[in-house]
Short mmCIF file of C-alpha atoms in Angstrom, two decimals:
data_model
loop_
_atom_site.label_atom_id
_atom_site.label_comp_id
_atom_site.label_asym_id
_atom_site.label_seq_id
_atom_site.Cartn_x
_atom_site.Cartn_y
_atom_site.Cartn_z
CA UNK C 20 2.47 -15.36 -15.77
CA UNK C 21 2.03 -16.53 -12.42
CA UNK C 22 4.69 -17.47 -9.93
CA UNK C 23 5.48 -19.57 -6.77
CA UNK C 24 8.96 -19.43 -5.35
CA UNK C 25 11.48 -22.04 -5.84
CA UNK C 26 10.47 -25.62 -3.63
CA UNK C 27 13.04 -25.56 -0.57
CA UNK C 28 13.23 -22.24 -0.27
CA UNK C 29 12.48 -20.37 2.82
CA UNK C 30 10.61 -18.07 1.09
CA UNK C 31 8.50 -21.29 -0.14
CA UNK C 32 7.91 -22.68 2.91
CA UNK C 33 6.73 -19.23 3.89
CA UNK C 34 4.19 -19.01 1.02
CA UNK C 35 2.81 -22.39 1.91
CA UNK C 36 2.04 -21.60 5.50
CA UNK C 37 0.77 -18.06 4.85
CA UNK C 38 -1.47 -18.32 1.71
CA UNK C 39 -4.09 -20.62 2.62
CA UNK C 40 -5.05 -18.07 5.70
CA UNK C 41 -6.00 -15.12 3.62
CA UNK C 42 -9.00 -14.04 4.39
CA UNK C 43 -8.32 -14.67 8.15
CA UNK C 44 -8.66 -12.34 10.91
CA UNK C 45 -5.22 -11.98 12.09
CA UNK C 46 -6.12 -9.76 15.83
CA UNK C 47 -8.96 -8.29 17.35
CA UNK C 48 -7.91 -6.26 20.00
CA UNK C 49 -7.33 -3.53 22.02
CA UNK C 50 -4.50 -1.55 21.68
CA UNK C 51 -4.92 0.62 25.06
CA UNK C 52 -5.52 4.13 25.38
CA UNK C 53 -3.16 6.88 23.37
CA UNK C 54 -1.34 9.16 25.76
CA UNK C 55 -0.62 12.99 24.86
CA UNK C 56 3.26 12.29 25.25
CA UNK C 57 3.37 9.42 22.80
CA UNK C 58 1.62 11.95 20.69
CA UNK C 59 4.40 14.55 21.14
CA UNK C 60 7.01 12.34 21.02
CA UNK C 61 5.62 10.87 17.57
CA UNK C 62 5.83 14.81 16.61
CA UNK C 63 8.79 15.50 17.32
CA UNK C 64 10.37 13.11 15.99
CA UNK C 65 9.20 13.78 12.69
CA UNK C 66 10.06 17.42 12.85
CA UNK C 67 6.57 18.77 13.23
CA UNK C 68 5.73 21.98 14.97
CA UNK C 69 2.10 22.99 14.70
CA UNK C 70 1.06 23.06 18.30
CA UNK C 71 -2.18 20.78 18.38
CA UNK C 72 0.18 17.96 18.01
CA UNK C 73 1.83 19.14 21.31
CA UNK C 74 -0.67 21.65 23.22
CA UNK C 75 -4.27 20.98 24.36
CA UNK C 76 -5.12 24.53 24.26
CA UNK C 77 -3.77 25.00 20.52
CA UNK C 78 -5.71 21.65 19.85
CA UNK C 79 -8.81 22.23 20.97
CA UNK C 80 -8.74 25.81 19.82
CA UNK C 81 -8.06 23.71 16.47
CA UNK C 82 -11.09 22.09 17.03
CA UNK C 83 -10.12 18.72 18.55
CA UNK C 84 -10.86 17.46 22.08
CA UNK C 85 -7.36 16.64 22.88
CA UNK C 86 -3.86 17.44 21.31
CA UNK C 87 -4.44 15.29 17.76
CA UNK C 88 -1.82 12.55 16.50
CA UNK C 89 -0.05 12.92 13.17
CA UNK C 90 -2.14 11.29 10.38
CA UNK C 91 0.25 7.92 9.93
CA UNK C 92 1.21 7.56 13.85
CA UNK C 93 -1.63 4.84 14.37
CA UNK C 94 -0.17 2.83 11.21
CA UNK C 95 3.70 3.21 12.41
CA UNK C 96 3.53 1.98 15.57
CA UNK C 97 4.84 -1.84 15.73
CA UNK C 98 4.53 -2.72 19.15
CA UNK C 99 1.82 -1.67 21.88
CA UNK C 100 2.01 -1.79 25.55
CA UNK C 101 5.10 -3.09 26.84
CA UNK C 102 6.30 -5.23 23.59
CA UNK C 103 7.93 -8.31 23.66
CA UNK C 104 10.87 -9.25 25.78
CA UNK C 105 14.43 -9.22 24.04
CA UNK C 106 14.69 -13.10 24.24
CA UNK C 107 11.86 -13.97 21.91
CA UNK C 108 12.35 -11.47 19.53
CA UNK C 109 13.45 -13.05 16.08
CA UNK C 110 16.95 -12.84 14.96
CA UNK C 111 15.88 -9.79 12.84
CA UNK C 112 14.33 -8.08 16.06
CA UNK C 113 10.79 -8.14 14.19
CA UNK C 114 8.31 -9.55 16.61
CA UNK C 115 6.88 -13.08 16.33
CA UNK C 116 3.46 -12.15 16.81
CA UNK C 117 3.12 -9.08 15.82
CA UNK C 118 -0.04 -7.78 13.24
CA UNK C 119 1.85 -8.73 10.30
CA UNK C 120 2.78 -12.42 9.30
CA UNK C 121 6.52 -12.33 9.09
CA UNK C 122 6.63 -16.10 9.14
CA UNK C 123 8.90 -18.15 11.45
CA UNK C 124 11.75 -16.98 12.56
CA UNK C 125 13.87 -19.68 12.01
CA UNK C 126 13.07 -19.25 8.42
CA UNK C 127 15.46 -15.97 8.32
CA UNK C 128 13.42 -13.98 5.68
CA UNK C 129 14.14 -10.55 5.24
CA UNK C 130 11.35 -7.91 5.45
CA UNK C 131 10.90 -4.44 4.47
CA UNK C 132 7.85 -2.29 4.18
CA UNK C 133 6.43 -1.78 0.54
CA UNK C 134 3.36 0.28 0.93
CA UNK C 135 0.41 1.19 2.00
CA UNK C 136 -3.19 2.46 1.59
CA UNK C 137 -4.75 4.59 4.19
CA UNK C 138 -7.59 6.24 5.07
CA UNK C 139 -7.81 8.66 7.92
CA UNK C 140 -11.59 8.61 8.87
CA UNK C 141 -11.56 10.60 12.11
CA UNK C 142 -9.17 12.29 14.14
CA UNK C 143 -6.75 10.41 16.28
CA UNK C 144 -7.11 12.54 20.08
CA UNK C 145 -5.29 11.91 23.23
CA UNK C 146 -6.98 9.77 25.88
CA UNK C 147 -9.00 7.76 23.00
CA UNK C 148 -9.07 4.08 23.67
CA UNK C 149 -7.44 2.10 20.28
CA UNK C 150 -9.31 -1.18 19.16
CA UNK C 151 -7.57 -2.90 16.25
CA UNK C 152 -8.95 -5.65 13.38
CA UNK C 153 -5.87 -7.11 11.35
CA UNK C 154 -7.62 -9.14 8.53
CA UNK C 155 -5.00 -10.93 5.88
CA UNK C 156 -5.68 -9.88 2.67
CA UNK C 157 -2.90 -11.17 -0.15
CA UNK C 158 -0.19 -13.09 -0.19
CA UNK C 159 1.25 -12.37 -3.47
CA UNK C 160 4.72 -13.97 -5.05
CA UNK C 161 6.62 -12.03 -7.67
CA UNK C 162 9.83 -12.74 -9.55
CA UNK C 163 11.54 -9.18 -9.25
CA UNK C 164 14.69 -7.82 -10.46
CA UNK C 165 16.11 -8.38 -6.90
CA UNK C 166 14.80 -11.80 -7.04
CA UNK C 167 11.84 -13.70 -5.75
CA UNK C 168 9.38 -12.01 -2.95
CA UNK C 169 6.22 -12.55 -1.39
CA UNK C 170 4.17 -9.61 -1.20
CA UNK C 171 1.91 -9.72 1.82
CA UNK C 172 -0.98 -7.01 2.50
CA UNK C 173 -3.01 -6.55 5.54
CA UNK C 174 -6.19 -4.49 6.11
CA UNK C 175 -5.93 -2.71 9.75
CA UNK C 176 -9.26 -1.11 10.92
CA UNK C 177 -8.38 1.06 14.20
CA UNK C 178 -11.94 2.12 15.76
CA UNK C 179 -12.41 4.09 18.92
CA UNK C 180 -13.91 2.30 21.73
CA UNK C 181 -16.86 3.53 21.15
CA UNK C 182 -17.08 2.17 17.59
CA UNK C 183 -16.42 5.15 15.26
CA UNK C 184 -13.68 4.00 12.63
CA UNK C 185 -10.38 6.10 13.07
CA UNK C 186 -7.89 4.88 10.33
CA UNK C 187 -8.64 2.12 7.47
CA UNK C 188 -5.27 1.23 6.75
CA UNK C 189 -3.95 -1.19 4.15
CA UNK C 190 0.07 -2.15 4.15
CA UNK C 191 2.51 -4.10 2.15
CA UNK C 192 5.41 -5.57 3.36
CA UNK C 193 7.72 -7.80 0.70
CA UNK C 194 9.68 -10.61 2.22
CA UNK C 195 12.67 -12.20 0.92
CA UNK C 196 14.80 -14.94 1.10
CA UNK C 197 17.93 -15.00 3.01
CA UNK C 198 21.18 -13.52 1.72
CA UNK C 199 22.68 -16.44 1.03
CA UNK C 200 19.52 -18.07 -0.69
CA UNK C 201 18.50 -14.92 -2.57
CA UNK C 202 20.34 -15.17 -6.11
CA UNK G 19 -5.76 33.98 4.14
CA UNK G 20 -7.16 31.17 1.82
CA UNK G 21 -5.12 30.08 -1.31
CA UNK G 22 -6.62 28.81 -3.81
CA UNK G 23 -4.72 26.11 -6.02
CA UNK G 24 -4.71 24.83 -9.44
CA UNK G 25 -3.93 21.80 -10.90
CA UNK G 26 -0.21 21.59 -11.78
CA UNK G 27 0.42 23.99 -8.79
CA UNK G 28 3.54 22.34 -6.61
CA UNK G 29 3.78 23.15 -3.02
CA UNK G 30 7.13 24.19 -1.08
CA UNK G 31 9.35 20.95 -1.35
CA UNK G 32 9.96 19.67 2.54
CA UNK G 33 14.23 19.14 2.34
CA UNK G 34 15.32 16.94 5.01
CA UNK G 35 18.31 15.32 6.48
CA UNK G 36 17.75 11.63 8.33
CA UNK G 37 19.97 10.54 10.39
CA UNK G 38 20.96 7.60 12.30
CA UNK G 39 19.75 9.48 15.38
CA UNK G 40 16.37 10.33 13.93
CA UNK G 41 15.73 6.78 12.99
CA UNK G 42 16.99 5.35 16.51
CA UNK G 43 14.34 7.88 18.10
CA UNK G 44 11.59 6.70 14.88
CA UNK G 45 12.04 2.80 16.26
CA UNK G 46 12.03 4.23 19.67
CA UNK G 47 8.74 6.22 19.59
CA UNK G 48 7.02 3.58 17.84
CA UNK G 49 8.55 0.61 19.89
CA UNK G 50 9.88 -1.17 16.35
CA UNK G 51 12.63 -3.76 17.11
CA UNK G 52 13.66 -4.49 13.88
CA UNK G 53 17.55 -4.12 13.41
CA UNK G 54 17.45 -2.70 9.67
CA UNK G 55 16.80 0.50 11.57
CA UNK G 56 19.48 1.20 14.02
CA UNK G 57 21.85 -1.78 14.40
CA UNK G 58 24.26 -0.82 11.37
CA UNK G 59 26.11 -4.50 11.26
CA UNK G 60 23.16 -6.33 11.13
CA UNK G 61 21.77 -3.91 8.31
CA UNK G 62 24.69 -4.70 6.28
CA UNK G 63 24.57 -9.07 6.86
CA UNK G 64 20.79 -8.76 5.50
CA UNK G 65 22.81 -6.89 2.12
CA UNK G 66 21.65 -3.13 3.19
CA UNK G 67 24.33 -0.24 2.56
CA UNK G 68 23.50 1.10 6.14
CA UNK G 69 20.55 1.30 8.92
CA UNK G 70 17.47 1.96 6.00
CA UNK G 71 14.68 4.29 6.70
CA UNK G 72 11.39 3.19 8.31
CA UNK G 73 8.59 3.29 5.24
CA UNK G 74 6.62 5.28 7.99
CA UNK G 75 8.79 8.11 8.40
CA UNK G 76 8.98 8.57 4.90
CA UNK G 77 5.29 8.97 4.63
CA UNK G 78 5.28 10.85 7.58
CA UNK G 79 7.97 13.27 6.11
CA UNK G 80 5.83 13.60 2.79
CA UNK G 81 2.63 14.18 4.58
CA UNK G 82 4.62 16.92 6.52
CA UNK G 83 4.88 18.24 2.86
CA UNK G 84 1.32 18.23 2.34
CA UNK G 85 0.17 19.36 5.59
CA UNK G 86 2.39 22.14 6.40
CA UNK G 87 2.62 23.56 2.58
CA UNK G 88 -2.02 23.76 3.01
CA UNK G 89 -3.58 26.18 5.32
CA UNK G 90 -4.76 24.77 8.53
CA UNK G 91 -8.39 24.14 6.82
CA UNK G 92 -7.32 21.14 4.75
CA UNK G 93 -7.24 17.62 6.22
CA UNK G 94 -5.56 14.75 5.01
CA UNK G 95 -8.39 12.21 4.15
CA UNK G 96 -6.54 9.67 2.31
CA UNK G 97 -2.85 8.29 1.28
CA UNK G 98 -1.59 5.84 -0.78
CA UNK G 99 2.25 5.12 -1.72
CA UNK G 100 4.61 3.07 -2.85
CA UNK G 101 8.18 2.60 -2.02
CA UNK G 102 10.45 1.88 -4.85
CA UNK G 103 14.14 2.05 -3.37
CA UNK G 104 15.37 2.02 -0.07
CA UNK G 105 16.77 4.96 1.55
CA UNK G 106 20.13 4.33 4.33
CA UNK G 107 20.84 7.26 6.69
CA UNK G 108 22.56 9.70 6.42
CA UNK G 109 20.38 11.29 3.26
CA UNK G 110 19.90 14.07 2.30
CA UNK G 111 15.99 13.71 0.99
CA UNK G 112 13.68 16.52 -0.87
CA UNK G 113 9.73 15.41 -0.88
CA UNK G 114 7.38 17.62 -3.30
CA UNK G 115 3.80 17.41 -3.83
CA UNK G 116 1.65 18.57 -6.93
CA UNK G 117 -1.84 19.25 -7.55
CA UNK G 118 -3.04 16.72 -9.81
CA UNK G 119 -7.26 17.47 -9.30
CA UNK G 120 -8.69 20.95 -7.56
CA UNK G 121 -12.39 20.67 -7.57
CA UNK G 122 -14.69 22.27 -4.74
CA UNK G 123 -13.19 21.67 -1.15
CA UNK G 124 -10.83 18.89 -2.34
CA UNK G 125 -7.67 17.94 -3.68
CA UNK G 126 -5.73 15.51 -5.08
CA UNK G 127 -1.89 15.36 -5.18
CA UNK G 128 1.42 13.62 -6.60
CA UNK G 129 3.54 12.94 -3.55
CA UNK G 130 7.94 12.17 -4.48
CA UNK G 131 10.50 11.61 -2.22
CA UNK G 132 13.71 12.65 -4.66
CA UNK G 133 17.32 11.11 -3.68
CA UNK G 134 20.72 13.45 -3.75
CA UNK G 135 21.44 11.21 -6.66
CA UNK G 136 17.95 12.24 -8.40
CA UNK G 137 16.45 8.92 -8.09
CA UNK G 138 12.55 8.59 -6.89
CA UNK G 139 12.65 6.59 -4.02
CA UNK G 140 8.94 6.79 -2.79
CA UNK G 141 6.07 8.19 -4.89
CA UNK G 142 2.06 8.03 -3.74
CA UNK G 143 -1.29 10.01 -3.78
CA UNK G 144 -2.84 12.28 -1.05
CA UNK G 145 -6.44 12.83 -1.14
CA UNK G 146 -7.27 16.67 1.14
CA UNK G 147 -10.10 18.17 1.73
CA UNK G 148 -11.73 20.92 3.48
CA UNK G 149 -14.19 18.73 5.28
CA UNK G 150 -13.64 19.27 9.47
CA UNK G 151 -13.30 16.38 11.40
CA UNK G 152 -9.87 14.63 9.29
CA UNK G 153 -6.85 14.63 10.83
CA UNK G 154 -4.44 18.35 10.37
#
């Protein structure tokens, strides 16, 4: 049975901006060029310890040209280059134009990830320039046992300069209402 | 030394504590401002029972279960998941992955992320194989 969240609703207003643009391209751009110490730092932080994350030597000895980024580090990364200043972040801290369509601000949805698809096509090397196609794919409403959500997916190519496709990534995010709108 | 594994093999579960700290660094390292993640207060007026997890680290923490429980031939080719509750920090988290299909140089297997309580927070797919080129 299909769906459409209650007229008035943030979560409404939401749907009708968002769902006529699937199909969209979202961004086409480039991301800049991945460092070795983002790398590391990605690496460390999730507790891993093989050395081609962290060591060009044990990377290329590994087989890669440069120490080699964890296989979701492209995906997890929200902002690139210097971000966005503090003052036009939303009230949730989320970006306004970021890759994903959170929807206004002022609309006060809450957002959490949901899932995601994602292949890893080639290896992700230090030094590799990052070009990035965010196409929308669904907008999706669902009465759920925590109440009403939009489901939103995105497809996320990341290619190498030079064309060769890196990650195919597909993600989910669920907004929902605010708190005090929710029930 | 190459293993070879059948299906209904499980590899060593990956048991891990997240912490506020490790989550602060997680938004850090991947320049994510959103205040679920390290601004407890604000957690709790959007209805969260602390600062929640980032969906990425949990996949990264599963794939960590993958990757280091293979020998350094496999590659991660492909992931899917799906996260079913949210996680707050501090947790106490155990993630376990089973061969579902062993045929030739690839593999498929049944990722969980298990809760202290028992619950199944996160559960996906990996696709490995032994083909070079895919990321360790």
């Amino acid at each position: 049975m299909s769906f459409t969240p209650e007229p008035g609703t943030p979560l409404e207003a939401y749907y009708v901006q968002t769902q006529p643009r699937i199909g969209a391209v979202l961004a086409r751009r480039s991301l800049g060029t991945l460092d070795a110490v983002t790398i590391g730092r990605y690496a460390m932080t999730i507790g891993v310890t093989d050395r081609s994350h962290y060591d060009p030597a044990a990377a290329r000895s590994a087989g890669y040209g440069d120490v080699v980024a964890p296989p979701n580090m492209l995906a997890a990364i929200v902002e690139w280059g210097v971000g966005t200043p503090e003052a036009q972040l939303q009230p949730d801290g989320t970006p306004h134009d970021g890759d994903m369509p959170l929807g206004d601000g002022g609309l006060g949805l809450r957002v959490m990830g949901a899932g995601e698809e994602m292949e890893l096509v080639n290896p992700v090397t230090a030094g590799t320039e990052v070009l990035l196609e965010t196409t929308l794919e669904a907008v999706t409403p669902k009465q759920t046992r925590s109440g009403p959500c939009v489901f939103v997916t995105t497809l996320n190519t990341f290619s190498s300069a030079e064309g060769a496709v890196l990650n195919r990534n597909r993600r989910t995010v669920v907004l929902r209402n605010p708190l005090q709108e929710s029930s | 030394m190459t293993i070879n594994f059948q299906v209904g093999d499980t590899l060593p579960p990956l048991k891990h504590t997240a912490t506020p700290f490790q989550l602060f660094r997680y938004s850090a390292v991947t320049w994510n401002p959103h205040r679920i993640h390290f601004d407890e207060p604000y957690a709790r007026e959007e209805g969260h029972a602390g600062v929640a997890l980032h969906s990425h680290l949990r996949a990264a923490l599963a794939l960590r279960c993958v990757t280091e429980g293979l020998d350094d031939e496999w590659r991660v080719a492909k992931v899917t998941y799906r996260l079913r509750k949210p996680v707050y920090a501090p947790a106490d988290l155990a993630y376990t992955a089973r061969v579902t299909a062993a045929e030739g140089d690839t593999m498929t297997l049944e990722l969980f992320e298990q809760h202290s309580s028992g619950d199944v927070g996160f559960e996906g797919t990996a696709w490995v194989s032994k083909t070079p080129g895919a990321t360790p």
